[in-house]
Short mmCIF file of C-alpha atoms in Angstrom, two decimals:
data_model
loop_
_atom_site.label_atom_id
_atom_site.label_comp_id
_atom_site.label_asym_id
_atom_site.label_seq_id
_atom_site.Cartn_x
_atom_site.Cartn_y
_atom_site.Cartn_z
CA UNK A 145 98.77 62.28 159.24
CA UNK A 146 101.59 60.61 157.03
CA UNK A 147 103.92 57.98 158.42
CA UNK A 148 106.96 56.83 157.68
CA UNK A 149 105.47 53.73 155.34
CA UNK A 150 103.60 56.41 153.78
CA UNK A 151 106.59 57.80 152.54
CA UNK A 152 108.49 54.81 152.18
CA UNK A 153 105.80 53.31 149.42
CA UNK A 154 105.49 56.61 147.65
CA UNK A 155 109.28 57.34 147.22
CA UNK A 156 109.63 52.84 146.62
CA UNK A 157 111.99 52.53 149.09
CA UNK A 158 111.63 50.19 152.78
CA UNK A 159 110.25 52.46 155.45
CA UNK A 160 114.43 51.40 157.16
CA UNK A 161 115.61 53.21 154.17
CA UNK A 162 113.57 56.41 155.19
CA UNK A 163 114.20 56.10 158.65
CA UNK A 164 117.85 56.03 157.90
CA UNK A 165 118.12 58.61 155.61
CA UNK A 166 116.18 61.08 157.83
CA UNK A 167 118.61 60.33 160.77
CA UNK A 168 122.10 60.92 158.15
CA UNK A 169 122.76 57.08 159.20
CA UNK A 170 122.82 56.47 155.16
CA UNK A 171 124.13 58.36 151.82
CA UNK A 172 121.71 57.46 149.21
CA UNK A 173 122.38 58.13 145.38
CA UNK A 174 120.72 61.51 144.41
CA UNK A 175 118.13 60.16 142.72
CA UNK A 176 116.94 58.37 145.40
CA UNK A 177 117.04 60.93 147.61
CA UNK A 178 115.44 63.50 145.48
CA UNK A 179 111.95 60.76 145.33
CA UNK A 180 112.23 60.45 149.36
CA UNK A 181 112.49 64.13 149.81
CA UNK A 182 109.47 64.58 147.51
CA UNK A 183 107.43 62.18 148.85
CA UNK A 184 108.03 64.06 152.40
CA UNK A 185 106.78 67.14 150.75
CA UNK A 186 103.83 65.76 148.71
CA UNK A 187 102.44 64.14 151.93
CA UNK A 188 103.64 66.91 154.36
CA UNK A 189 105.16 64.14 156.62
CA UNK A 190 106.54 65.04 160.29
CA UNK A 191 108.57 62.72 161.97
CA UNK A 192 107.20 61.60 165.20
CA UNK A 193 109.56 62.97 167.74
CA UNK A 194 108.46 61.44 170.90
CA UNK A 195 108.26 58.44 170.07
CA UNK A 196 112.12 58.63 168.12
CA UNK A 197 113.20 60.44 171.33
CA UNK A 198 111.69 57.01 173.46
CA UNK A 199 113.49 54.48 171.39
CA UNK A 200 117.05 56.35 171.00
CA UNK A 201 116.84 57.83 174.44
CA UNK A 202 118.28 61.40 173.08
CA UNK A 203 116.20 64.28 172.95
CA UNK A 204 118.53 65.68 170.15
CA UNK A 205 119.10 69.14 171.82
CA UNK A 206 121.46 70.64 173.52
CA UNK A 207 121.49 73.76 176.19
CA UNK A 208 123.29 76.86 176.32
CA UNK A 209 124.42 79.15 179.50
CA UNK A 210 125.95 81.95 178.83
CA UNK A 211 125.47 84.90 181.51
CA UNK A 212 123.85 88.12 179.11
CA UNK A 213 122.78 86.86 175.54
CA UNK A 214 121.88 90.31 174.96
CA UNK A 215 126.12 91.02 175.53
CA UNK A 216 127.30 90.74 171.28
CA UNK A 217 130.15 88.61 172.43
CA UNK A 218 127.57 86.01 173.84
CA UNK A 219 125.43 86.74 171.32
CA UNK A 220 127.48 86.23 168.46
CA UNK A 221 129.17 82.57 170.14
CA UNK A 222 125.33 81.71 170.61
CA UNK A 223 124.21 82.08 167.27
CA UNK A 224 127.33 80.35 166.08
CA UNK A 225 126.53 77.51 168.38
CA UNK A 226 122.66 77.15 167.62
CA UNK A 227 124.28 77.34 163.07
CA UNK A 228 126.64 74.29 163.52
CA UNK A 229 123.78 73.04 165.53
CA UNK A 230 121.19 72.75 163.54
CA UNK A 231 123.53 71.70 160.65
CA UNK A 232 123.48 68.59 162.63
CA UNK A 233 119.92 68.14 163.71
CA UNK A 234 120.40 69.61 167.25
CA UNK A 235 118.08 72.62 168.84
CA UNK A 236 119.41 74.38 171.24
CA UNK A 237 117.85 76.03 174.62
CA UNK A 238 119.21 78.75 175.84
CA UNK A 239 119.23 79.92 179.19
CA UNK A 240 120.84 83.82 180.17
CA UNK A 241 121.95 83.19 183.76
CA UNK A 242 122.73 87.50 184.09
CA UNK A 243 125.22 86.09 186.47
CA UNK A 244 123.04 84.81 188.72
CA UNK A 245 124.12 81.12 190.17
CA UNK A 246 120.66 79.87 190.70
CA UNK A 247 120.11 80.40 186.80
CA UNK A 248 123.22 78.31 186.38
CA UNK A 249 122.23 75.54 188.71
CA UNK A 250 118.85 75.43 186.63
CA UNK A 251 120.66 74.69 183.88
CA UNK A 252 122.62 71.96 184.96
CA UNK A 253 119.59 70.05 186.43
CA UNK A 254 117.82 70.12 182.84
CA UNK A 255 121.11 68.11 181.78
CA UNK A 256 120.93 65.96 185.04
CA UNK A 257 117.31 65.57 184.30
CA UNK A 258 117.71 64.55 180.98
CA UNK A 259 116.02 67.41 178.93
CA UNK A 260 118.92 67.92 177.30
CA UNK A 261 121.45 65.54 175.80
CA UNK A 262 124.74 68.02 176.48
CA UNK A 263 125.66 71.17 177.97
CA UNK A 264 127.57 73.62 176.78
CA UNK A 265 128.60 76.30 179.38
CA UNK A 266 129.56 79.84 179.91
CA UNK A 267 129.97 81.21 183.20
CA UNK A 268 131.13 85.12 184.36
CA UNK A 269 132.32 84.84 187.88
CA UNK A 270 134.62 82.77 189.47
CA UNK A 271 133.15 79.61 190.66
CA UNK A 272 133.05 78.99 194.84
CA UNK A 273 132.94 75.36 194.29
CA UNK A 274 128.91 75.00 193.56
CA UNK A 275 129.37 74.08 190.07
CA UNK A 276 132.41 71.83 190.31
CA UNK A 277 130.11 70.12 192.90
CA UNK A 278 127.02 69.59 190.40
CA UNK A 279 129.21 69.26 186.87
CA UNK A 280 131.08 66.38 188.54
CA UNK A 281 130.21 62.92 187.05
CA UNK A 282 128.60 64.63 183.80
CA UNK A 283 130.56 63.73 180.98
CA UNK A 284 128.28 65.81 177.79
CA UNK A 285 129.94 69.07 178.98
CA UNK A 286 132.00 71.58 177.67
CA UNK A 287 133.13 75.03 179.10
CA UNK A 288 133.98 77.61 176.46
CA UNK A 289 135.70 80.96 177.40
CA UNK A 290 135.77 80.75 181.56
CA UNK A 291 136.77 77.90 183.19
CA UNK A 292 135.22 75.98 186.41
CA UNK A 293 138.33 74.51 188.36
CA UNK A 294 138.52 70.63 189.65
CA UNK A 295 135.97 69.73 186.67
CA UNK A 296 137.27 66.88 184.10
CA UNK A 297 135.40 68.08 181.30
CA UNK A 298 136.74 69.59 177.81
CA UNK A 299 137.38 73.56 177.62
CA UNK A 300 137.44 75.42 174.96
CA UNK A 301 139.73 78.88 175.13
CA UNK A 302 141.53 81.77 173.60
CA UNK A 303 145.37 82.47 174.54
CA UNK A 304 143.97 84.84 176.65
CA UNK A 305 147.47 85.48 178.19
CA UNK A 306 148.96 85.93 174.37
CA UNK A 307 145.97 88.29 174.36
CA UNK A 308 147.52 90.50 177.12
CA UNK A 309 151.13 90.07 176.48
CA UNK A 310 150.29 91.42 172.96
CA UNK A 311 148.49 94.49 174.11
CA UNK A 312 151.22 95.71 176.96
CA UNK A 313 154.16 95.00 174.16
CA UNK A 314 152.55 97.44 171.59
CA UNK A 315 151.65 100.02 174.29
CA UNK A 316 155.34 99.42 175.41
CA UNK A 317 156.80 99.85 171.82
CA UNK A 318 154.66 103.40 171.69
CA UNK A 319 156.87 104.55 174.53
CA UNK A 320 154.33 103.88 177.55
CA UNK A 321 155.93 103.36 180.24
CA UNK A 322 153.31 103.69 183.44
CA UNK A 323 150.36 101.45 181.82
CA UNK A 324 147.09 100.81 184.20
CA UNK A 325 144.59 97.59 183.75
CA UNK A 326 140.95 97.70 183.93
CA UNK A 327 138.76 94.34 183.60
CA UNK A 328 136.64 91.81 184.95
CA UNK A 329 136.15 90.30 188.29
CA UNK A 330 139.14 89.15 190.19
CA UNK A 331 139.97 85.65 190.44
CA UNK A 332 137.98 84.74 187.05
CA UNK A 333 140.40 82.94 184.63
CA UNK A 334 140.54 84.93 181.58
CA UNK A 335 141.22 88.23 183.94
CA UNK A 336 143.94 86.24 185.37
CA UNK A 337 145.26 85.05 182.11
CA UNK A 338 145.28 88.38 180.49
CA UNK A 339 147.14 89.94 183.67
CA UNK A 340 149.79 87.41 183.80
CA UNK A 341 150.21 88.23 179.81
CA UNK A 342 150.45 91.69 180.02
CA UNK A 343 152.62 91.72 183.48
CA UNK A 344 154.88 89.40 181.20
CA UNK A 345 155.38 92.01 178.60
CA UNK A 346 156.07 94.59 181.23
CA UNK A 347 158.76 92.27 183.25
CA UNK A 348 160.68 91.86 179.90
CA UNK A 349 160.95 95.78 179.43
CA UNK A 350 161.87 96.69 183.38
CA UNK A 351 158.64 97.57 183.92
CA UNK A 352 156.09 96.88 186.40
CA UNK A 353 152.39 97.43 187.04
CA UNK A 354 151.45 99.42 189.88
CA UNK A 355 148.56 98.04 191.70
CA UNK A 356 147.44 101.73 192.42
CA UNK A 357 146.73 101.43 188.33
CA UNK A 358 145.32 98.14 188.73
CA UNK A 359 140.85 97.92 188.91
CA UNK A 360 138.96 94.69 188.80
CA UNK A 361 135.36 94.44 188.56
CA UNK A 362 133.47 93.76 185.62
CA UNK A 363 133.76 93.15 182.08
CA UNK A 364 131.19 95.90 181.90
CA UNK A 365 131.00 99.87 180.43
CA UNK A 366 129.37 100.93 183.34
CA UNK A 367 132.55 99.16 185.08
CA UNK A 368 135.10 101.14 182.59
CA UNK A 369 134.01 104.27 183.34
CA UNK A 370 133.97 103.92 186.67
CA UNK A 371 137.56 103.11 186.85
CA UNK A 372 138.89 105.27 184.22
CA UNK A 373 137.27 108.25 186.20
CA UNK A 374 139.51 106.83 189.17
CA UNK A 375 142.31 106.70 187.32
CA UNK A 376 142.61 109.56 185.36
CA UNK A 377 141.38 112.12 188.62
CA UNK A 378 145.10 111.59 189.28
CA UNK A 379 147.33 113.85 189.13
CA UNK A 380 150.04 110.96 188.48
CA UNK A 381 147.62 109.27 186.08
CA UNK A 382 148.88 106.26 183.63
CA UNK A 383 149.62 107.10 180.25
CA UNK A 384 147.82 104.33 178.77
CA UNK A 385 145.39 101.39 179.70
CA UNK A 386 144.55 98.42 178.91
CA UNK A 387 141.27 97.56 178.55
CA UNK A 388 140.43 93.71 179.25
CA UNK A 389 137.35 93.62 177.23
CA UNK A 390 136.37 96.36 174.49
CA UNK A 391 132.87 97.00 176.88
CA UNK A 392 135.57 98.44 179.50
CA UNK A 393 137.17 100.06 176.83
CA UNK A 394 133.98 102.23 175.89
CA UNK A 395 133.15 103.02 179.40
CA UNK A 396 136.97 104.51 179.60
CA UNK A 397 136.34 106.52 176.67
CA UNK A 398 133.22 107.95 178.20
CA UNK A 399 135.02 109.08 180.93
CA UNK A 400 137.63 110.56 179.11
CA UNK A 401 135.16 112.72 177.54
CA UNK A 402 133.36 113.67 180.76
CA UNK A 403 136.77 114.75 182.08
CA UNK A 404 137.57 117.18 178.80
CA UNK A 405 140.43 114.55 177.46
CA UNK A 406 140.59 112.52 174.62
CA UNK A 407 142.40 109.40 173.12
CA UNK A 408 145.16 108.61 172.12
CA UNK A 409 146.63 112.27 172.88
CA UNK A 410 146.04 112.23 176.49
CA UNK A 411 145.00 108.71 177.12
CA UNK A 412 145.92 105.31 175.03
CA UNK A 413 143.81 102.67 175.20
CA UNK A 414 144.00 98.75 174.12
CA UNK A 415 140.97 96.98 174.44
CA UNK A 416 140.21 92.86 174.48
CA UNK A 417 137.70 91.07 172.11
CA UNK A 418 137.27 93.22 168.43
CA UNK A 419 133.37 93.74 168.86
CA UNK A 420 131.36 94.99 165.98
CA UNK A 421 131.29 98.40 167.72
CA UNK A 422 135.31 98.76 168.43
CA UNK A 423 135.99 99.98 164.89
CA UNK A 424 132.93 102.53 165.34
CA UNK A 425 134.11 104.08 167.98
CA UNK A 426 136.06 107.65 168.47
CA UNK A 427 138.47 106.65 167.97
CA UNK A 428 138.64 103.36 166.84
CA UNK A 429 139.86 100.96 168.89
CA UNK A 430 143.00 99.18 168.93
CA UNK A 431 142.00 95.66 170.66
CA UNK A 432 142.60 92.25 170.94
CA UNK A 433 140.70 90.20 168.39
CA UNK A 434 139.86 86.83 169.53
CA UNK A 435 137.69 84.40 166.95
CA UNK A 436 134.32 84.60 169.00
CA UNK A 437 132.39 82.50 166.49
CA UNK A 438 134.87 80.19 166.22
CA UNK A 439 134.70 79.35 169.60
CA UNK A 440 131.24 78.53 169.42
CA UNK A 441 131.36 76.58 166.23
CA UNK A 442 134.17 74.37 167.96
CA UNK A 443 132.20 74.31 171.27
CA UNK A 444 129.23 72.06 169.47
CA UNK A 445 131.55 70.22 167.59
CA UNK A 446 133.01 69.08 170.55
CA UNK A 447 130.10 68.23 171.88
CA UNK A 448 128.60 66.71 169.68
CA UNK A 449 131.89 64.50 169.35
CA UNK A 450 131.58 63.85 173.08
CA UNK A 451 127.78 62.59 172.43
CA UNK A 452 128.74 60.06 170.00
CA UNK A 453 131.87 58.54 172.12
CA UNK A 454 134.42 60.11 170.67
CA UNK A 455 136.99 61.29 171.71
CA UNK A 456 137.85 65.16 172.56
CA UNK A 457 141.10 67.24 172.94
CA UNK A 458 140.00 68.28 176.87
CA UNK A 459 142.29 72.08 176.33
CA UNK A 460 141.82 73.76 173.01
CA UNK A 461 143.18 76.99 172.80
CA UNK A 462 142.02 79.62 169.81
CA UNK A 463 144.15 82.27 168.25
CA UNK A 464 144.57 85.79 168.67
CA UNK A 465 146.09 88.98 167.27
CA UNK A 466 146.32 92.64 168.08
CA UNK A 467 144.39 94.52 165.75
CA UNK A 468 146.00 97.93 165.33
CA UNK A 469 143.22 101.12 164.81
CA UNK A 470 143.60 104.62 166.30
CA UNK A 471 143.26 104.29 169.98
CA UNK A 472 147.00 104.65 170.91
CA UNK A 473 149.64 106.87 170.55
CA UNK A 474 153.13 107.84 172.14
CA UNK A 475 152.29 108.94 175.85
CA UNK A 476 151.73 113.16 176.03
CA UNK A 477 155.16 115.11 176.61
CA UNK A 478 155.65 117.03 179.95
#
């Protein structure tokens, strides 16, 4: 097997100059470069990572939570996360907690255990204090999307109550004036962000929400439908709803068709994210687009800032707009 002075006396460099270059601790001229880059090749070196992982003490990987990496949203932040990542040298392991809090508190013992260098985190369910408990003292954390109260680590968010002051002030300009809310689980920030938003757009109209029109749960179709069903059984059902997440928003549409109506003309709906799917559906949706892999791009940059004692804003907030399809209407006419 090659070494490193292997390569060092083929490309005519000192074996400090490889080591260097292979860690980005050096900008060579091309040329020299180009002769250690072909030397690697020609001898089919491979850097000894134990023993680089001994002496520096990083392991030069990171982990990822998030709750469903099957879900697109996680899916796309992931694969955003594990691009910017390996730009930089980092793997990433990813763990899928589905939800479950033992999964999470897996994950932070690989970072307490050292098999990871940093932690970025995504959680779906509002924390009971377990994970305040175990983040505290870990400083190579950062929370993207949810939050974890009482933990002094950096976060990473939309304007999630722009988000829902955005949707309720369209639906509002339509002429809706009886507007229910379907989302995720009460208590969980980003539900309680989007509420205040969207109560906010109400209050400056007059208006109110009625918690008769009001369903928490899960950022989930199955979820969606469930409610919507609920809902539009009424007799003195809302005009429109809006959806916090665009998985909600397909489960309302199901049940709209189960019940023989269809959006916008009985129902409008606004839903929260702009997944691949929302401008497939019938009809398309009118959501909330929030910049999902721009989130995780900015999640391992802060990291990775945070890694080499830098430091870190500890609130970003990310943009987002209302993207307008065919999913509401003016409300139906007695």
């Amino acid at each position: 097997m090659a070494t490193i002075h292997d390569v060092a006396e083929d490309a005519g460099v000192s074996p400090t100059t490889v080591s260097r270059y292979l860690n980005n601790r050096i900008e060579l001229p091309a040329a020299t470069a180009a002769r250690i880059d072909a030397s690697i090749a020609k001898l089919d070196y491979r850097p000894n990572l134990l023993a680089k992982r001994l002496s520096t003490g990083k392991t030069e990987a990171i982990g990822l939570v998030a709750p469903e990496i099957g879900n697109p949203f996680f899916a796309e932040l992931a694969a955003a996360v594990e691009d910017e990542a390996e730009s930089h040298g980092y793997a990433v392991f990813m763990s899928s907690t589905h939800g479950r809090r033992e999964r999470e508190i897996a994950a932070l013992n690989r970072l307490a255990d050292r098999h990871v260098d940093g932690l970025i985190m995504m959680t779906n369910a509002p924390d009971d204090g377990t994970l305040a408990r175990l983040l505290a003292g870990h400083e190579n954390v950062v929370l993207i999307d949810e939050d974890i109260p009482g933990v002094d680590v950096p976060r990473i968010h939309v304007d999630n109550a722009l988000g829902g002051y955005l949707a309720g002030k369209h639906l509002i300009e339509m002429g809706h004036t009886r507007i229910g809310l379907i989302g995720g689980p009460d208590g969980l920030f980003s539900v309680n962000e989007r509420r205040a938003g969207f109560e906010k757009a109400l209050a400056e109209a007059g208006l109110s929400l009625a918690p008769v029109d009001v369903l928490l749960g899960d950022y989930t179709r199955e979820f969606g439908h469930a409610a919507a069903l609920k809902l539009c059984r009424r007799p003195d059902r809302p005009t429109a709803i809006f959806a916090q997440s665009d998985y909600n928003a397909i489960g309302i549409l199901a049940a709209l068709r189960e019940l023989g109506l269809t959006a916008p003309k009985d129902l409008s709906i606004v839903g929260f994210d702009d997944m691949p799917f929302a401008e497939l559906t019938s009809p398309a949706l009118t959501t909330i687009r929030q910049p999902i892999a721009a989130m995780g791009r900015l999640g391992f940059q802060t990291l990775l800032a945070l890694l080499n004692k830098r430091e870190v804003a500890q609130m970003t907030r990310l943009p987002v707009e209302l993207v307008i399809r065919d999913s509401v209407a003016p409300p139906p006419k007695d």
